[in-house]
mmCIF file of C-alpha atoms in Angstrom:
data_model
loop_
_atom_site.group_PDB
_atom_site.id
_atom_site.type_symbol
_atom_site.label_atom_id
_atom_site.label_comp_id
_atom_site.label_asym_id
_atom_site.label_seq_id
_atom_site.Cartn_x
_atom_site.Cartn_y
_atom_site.Cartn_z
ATOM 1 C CA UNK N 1 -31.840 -44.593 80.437
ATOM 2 C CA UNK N 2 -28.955 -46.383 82.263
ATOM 3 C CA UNK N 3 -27.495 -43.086 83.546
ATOM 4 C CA UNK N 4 -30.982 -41.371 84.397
ATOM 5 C CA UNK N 5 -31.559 -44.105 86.862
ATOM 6 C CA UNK N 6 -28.257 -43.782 88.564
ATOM 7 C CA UNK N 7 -29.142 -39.938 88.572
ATOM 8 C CA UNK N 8 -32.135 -40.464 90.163
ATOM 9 C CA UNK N 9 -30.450 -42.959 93.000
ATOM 10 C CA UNK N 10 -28.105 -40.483 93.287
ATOM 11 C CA UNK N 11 -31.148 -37.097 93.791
ATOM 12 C CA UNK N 12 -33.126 -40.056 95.814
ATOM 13 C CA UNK N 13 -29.932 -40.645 98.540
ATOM 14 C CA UNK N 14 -29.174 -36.783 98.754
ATOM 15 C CA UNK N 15 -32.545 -35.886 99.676
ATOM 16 C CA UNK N 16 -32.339 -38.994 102.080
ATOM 17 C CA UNK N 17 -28.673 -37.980 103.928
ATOM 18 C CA UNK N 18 -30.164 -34.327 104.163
ATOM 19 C CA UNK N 19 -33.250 -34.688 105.506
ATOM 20 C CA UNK N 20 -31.555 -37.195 108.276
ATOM 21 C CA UNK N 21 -29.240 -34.463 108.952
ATOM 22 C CA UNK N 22 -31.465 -32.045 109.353
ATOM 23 C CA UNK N 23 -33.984 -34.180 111.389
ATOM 24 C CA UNK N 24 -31.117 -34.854 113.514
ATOM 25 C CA UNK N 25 -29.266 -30.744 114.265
ATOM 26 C CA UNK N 26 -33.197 -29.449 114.320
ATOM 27 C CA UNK N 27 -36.253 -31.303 115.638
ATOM 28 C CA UNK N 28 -38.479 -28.386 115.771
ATOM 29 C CA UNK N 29 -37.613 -27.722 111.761
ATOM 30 C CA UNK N 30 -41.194 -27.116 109.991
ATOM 31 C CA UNK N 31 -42.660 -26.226 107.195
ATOM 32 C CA UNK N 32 -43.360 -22.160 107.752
ATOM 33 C CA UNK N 33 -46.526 -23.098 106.457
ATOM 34 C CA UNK N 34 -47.311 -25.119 109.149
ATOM 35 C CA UNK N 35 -48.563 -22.904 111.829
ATOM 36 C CA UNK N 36 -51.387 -22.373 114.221
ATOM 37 C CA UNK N 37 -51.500 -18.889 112.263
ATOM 38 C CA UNK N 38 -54.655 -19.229 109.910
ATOM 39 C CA UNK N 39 -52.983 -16.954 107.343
ATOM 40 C CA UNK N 40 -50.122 -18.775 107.210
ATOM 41 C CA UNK N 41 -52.160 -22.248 105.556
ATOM 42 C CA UNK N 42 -52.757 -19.539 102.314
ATOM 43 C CA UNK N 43 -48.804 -20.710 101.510
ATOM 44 C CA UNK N 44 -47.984 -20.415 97.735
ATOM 45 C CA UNK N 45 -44.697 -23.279 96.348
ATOM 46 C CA UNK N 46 -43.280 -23.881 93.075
ATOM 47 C CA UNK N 47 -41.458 -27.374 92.247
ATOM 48 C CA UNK N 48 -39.518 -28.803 89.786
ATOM 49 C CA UNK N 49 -37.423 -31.872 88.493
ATOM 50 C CA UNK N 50 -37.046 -34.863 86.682
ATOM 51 C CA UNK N 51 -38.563 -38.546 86.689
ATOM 52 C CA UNK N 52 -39.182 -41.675 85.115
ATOM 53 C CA UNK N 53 -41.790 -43.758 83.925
ATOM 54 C CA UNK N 54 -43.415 -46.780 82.623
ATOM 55 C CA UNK N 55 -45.566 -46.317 80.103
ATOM 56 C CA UNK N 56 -48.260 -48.769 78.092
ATOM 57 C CA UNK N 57 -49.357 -47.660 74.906
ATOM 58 C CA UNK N 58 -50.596 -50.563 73.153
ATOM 59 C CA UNK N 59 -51.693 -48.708 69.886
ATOM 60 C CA UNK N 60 -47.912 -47.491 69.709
ATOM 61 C CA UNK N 61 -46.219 -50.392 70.724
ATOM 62 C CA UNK N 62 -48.437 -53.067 67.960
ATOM 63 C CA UNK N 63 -47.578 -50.282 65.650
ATOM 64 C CA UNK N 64 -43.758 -49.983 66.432
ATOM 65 C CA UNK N 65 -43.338 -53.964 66.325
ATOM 66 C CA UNK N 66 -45.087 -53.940 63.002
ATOM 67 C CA UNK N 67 -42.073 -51.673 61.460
ATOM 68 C CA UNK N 68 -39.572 -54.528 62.402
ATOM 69 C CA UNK N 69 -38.068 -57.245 60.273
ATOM 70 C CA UNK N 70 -35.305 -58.889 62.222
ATOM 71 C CA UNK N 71 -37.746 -60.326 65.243
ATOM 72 C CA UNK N 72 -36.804 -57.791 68.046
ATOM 73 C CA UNK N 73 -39.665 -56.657 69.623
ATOM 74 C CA UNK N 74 -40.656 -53.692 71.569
ATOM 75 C CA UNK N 75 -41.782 -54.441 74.858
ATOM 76 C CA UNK N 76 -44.923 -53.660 76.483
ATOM 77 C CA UNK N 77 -43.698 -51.245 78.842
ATOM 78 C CA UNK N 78 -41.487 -49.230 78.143
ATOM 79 C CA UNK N 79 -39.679 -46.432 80.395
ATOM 80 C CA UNK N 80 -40.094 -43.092 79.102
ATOM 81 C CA UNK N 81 -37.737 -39.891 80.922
ATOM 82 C CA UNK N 82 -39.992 -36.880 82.704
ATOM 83 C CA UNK N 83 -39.700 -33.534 83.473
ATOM 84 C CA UNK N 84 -41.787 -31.186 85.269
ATOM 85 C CA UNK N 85 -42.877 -28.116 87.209
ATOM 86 C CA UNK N 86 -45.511 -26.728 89.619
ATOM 87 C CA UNK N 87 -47.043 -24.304 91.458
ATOM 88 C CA UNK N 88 -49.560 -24.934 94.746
ATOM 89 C CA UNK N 89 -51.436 -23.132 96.784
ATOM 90 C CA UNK N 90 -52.911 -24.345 100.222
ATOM 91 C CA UNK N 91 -56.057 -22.970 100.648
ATOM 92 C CA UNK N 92 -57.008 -24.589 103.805
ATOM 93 C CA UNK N 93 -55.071 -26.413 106.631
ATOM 94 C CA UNK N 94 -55.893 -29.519 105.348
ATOM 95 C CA UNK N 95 -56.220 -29.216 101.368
ATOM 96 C CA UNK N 96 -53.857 -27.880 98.551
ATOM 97 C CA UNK N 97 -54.556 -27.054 95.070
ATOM 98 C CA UNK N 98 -51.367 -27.815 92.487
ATOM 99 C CA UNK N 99 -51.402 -26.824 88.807
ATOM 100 C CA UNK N 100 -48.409 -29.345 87.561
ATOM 101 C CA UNK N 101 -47.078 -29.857 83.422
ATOM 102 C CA UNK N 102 -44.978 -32.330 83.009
ATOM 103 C CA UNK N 103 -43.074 -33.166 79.566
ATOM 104 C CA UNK N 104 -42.904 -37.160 78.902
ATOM 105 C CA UNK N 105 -40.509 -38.210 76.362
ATOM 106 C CA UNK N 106 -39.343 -41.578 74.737
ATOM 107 C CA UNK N 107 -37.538 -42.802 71.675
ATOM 108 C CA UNK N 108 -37.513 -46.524 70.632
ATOM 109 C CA UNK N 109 -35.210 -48.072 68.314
ATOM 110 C CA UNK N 110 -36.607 -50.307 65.436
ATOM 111 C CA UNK N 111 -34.521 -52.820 64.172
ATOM 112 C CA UNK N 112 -34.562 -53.296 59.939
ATOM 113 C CA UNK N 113 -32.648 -55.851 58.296
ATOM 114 C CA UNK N 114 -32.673 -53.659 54.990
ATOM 115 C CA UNK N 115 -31.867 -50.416 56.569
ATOM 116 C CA UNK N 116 -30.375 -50.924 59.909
ATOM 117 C CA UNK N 117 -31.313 -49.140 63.370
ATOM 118 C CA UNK N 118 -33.261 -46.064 62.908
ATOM 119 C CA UNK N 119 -35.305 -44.030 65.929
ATOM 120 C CA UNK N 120 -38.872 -43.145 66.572
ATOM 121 C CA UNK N 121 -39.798 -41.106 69.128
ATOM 122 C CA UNK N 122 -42.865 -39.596 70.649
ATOM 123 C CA UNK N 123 -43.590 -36.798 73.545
ATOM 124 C CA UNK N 124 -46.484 -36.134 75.601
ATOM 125 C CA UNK N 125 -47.433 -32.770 77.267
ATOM 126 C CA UNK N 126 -49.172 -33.212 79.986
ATOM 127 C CA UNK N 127 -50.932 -30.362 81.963
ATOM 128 C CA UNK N 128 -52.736 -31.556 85.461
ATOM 129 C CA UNK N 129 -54.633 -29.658 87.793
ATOM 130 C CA UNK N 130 -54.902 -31.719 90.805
ATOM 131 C CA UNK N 131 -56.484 -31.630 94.256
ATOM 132 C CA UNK N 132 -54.780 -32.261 97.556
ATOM 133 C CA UNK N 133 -55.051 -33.636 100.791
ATOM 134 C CA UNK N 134 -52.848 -33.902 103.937
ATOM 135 C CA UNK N 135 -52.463 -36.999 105.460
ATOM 136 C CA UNK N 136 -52.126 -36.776 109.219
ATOM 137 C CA UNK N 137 -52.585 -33.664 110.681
ATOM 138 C CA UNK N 138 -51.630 -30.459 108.673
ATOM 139 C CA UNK N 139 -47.890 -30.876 109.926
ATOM 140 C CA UNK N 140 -47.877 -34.078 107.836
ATOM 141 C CA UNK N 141 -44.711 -33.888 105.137
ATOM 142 C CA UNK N 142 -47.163 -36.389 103.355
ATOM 143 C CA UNK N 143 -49.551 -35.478 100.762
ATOM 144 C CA UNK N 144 -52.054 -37.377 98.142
ATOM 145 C CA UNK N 145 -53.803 -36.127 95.529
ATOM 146 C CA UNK N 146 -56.145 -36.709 91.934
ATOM 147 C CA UNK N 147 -56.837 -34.682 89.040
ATOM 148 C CA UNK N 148 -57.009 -34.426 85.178
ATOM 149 C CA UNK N 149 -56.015 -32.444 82.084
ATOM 150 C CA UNK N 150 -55.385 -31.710 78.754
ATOM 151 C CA UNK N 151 -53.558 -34.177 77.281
ATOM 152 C CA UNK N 152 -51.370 -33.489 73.377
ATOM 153 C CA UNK N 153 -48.693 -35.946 72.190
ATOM 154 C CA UNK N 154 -46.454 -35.818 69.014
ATOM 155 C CA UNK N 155 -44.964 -38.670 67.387
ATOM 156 C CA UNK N 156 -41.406 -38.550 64.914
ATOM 157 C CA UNK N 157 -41.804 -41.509 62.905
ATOM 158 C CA UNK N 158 -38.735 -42.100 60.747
ATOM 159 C CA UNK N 159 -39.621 -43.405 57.300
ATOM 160 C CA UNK N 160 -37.359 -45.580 54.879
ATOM 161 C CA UNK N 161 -35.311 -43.414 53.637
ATOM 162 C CA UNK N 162 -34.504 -41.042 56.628
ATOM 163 C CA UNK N 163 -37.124 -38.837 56.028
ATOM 164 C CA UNK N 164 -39.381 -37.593 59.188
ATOM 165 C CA UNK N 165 -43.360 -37.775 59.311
ATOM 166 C CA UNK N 166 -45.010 -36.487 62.580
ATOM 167 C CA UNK N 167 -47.970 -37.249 63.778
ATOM 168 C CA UNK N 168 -49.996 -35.659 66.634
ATOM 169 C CA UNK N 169 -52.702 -36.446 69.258
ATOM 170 C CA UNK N 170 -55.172 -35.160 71.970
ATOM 171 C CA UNK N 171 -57.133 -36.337 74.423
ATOM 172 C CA UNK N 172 -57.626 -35.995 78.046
ATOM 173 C CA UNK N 173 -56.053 -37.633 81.247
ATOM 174 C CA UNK N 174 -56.471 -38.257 84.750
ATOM 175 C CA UNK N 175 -54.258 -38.770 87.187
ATOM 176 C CA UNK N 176 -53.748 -39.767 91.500
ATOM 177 C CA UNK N 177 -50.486 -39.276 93.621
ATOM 178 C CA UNK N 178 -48.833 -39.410 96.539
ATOM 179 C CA UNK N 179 -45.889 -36.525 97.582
ATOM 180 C CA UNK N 180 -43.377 -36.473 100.161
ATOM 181 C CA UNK N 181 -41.557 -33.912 100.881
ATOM 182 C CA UNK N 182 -38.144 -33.785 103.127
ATOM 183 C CA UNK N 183 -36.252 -30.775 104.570
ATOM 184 C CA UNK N 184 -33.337 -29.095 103.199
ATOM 185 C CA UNK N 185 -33.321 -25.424 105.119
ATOM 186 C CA UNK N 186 -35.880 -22.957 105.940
ATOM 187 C CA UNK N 187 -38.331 -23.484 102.707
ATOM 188 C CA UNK N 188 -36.763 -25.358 100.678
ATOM 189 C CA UNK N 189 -37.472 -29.200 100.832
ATOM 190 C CA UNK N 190 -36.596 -32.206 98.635
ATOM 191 C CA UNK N 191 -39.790 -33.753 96.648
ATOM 192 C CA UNK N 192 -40.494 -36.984 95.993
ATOM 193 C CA UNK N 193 -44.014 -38.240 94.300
ATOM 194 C CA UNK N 194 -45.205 -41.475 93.039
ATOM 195 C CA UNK N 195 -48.001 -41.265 90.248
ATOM 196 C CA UNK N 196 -50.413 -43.225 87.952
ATOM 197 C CA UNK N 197 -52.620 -42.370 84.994
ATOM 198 C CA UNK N 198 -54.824 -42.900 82.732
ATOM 199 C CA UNK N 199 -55.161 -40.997 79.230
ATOM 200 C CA UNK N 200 -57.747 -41.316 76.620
ATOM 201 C CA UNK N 201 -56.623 -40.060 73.055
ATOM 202 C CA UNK N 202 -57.405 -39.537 70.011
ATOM 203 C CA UNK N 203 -55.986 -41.393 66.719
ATOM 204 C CA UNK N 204 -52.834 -39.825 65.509
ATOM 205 C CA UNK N 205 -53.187 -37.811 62.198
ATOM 206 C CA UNK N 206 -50.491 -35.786 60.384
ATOM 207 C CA UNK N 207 -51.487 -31.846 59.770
ATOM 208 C CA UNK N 208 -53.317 -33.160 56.250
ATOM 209 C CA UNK N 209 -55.181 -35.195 58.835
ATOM 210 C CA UNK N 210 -54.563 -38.256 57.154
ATOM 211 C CA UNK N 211 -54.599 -41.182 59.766
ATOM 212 C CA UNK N 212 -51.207 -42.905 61.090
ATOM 213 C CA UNK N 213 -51.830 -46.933 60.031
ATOM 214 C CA UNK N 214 -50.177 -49.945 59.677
ATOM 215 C CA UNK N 215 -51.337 -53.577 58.787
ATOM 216 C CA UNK N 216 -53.237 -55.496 56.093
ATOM 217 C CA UNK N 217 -56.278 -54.188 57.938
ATOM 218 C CA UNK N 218 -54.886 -50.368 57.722
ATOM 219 C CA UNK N 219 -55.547 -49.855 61.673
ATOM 220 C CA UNK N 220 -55.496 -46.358 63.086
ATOM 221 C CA UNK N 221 -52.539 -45.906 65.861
ATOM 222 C CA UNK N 222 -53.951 -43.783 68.462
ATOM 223 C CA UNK N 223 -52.193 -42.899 71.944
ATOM 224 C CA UNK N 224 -54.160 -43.862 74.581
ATOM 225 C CA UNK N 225 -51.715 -45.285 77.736
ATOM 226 C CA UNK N 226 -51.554 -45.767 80.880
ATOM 227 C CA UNK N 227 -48.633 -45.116 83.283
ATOM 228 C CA UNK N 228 -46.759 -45.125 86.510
ATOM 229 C CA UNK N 229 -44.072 -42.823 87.824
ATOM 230 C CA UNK N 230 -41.522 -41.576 89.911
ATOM 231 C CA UNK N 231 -40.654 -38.161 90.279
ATOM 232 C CA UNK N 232 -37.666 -36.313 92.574
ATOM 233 C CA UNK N 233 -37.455 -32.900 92.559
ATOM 234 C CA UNK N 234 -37.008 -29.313 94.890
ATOM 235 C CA UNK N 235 -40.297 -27.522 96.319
ATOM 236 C CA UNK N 236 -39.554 -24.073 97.573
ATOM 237 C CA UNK N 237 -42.283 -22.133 99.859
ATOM 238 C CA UNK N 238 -42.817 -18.411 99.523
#
C-alpha cells in the first residue's frame, strides 16, 4: 500500500506539472467538445486508472478480528487498491451520462499465535451508471455526478490448515462524485475524481449456500460498506 500511494503522488504531480505547462504555451487549449457547435456536446470518452480507498465494512472487519488470537486488531477502515474504466457520453451541453466498473480489492493479514500470519482477502465489482453535471458553464473542466449499480463481492478466507473457502455476495450500491479533468494535448486530459458510497449486501454464502459465521451467537458476515475514494487516471475524447 506504501508504494501505491507514492504512485499515486507521483500520477497526481504529473498531471499537475502538465496541465501548468500547457495552461501556460496555450491559453485557448479546450476541450474539442467544448464548442458553440451543438453537435459537438454529443462527444463520446473512455477513461481509465487506478485509485485508492477507505473502506468500512463492519460485518467483515468484527468477523476478521474474531479469527485473531495474539490481540492485533483490524482497524475500522481499512484502505483497499482500485482500478477502473469508463465510457461517457455528453448528451447535452450541460449533462453527461458515464457507465464506470471499477474493481476494489483488499487483503488483510490475521495474526494466529498457533499458526502464524496467514491472508484473507476480498474483491468487490462494482458497475455504476452515473449521471452528470457541469459545473460552471459547459467549458467547466469540473464535473459532479450520482448514480448506482450492481454490486458482487467475493471473499478468500484462509482456513487453519491453508486450505481456501470463498464466499460471495450481492447487493446494490449508490454512489456521488466529483471529476476534474486537466489537459495533456488535443483530447487527451489527466483525470482526477473524488467519490463516496454506499452499498447494501447481502450475507455471504459459499456455492452450497451455507452462511459465512463466526461467534458463540453464529452471526452471518454480510458485506455491506461504505467508502471514500480517490481516483487518477487518463480520459481520451473521440
Amino acid at each position: 500500500m506504501r508504494m501505491l500511494r507514492k504512485l499515486l503522488f507521483m500520477i497526481f504531480m504529473a498531471t499537475y506539472l502538465v496541465n501548468g505547462q500547457s495552461i501556460g504555451k496555450n491559453n485557448t487549449h479546450k476541450m474539442k467538445l467544448n464548442s458553440d457547435d451543438t453537435n459537438d456536446t454529443h462527444t463520446f470518452s473512455v477513461a481509465g486508472g487506478i485509485g485508492i480507498n477507505l473502506v468500512d465494512a463492519p460485518d467483515l472487519v468484527d468477523f476478521f478480528n474474531s479469527l485473531t488470537t495474539t490481540g492485533k486488531r483490524v482497524s475500522t477502515f481499512n484502505s483497499a487498491f482500485e482500478c477502473f474504466g469508463s465510457a461517457d457520453y455528453r448528451v447535452s451541453p450541460m449533462w453527461s451520462i458515464k457507465l464506470e466498473y471499477s474493481y476494489l480489492f483488499n487483503s488483510v493479514n490475521i495474526s494466529n499465535s498457533d499458526y502464524e500470519n496467514y491472508e484473507n482477502s476480498y474483491s468487490v465489482h462494482i458497475p455504476t451508471i452515473l449521471i452528470q453535471r457541469y459545473l460552471g458553464d459547459k467549458d467547466s473542466p469540473f464535473r459532479v455526478g450520482a448514480g448506482f449499480g450492481y454490486r458482487y463481492s467475493v471473499l478468500n478466507y484462509k482456513l487453519v490448515g491453508g486450505f481456501d473457502q470463498n464466499y460471495y455476495s450481492k447487493g446494490i450500491g449508490v454512489k456521488a462524485e466529483a471529476e476534474l479533468h486537466t489537459p495533456f494535448g488535443d483530447g487527451l486530459f489527466g483525470y482526477i475524481t473524488g467519490d463516496v458510497g454506499l452499498n447494501f449486501m447481502s450475507n455471504y454464502k459459499d456455492k452450497k449456500g451455507n452462511y459465512l459465521i463466526f461467534g458463540q451467537s453464529q452471526k452471518k458476515v454480510n458485506m455491506n460498506f461504505y467508502s471514500i475514494g480517490l481516483k487518477f487516471g487518463l480520459i481520451y475524447y473521440i
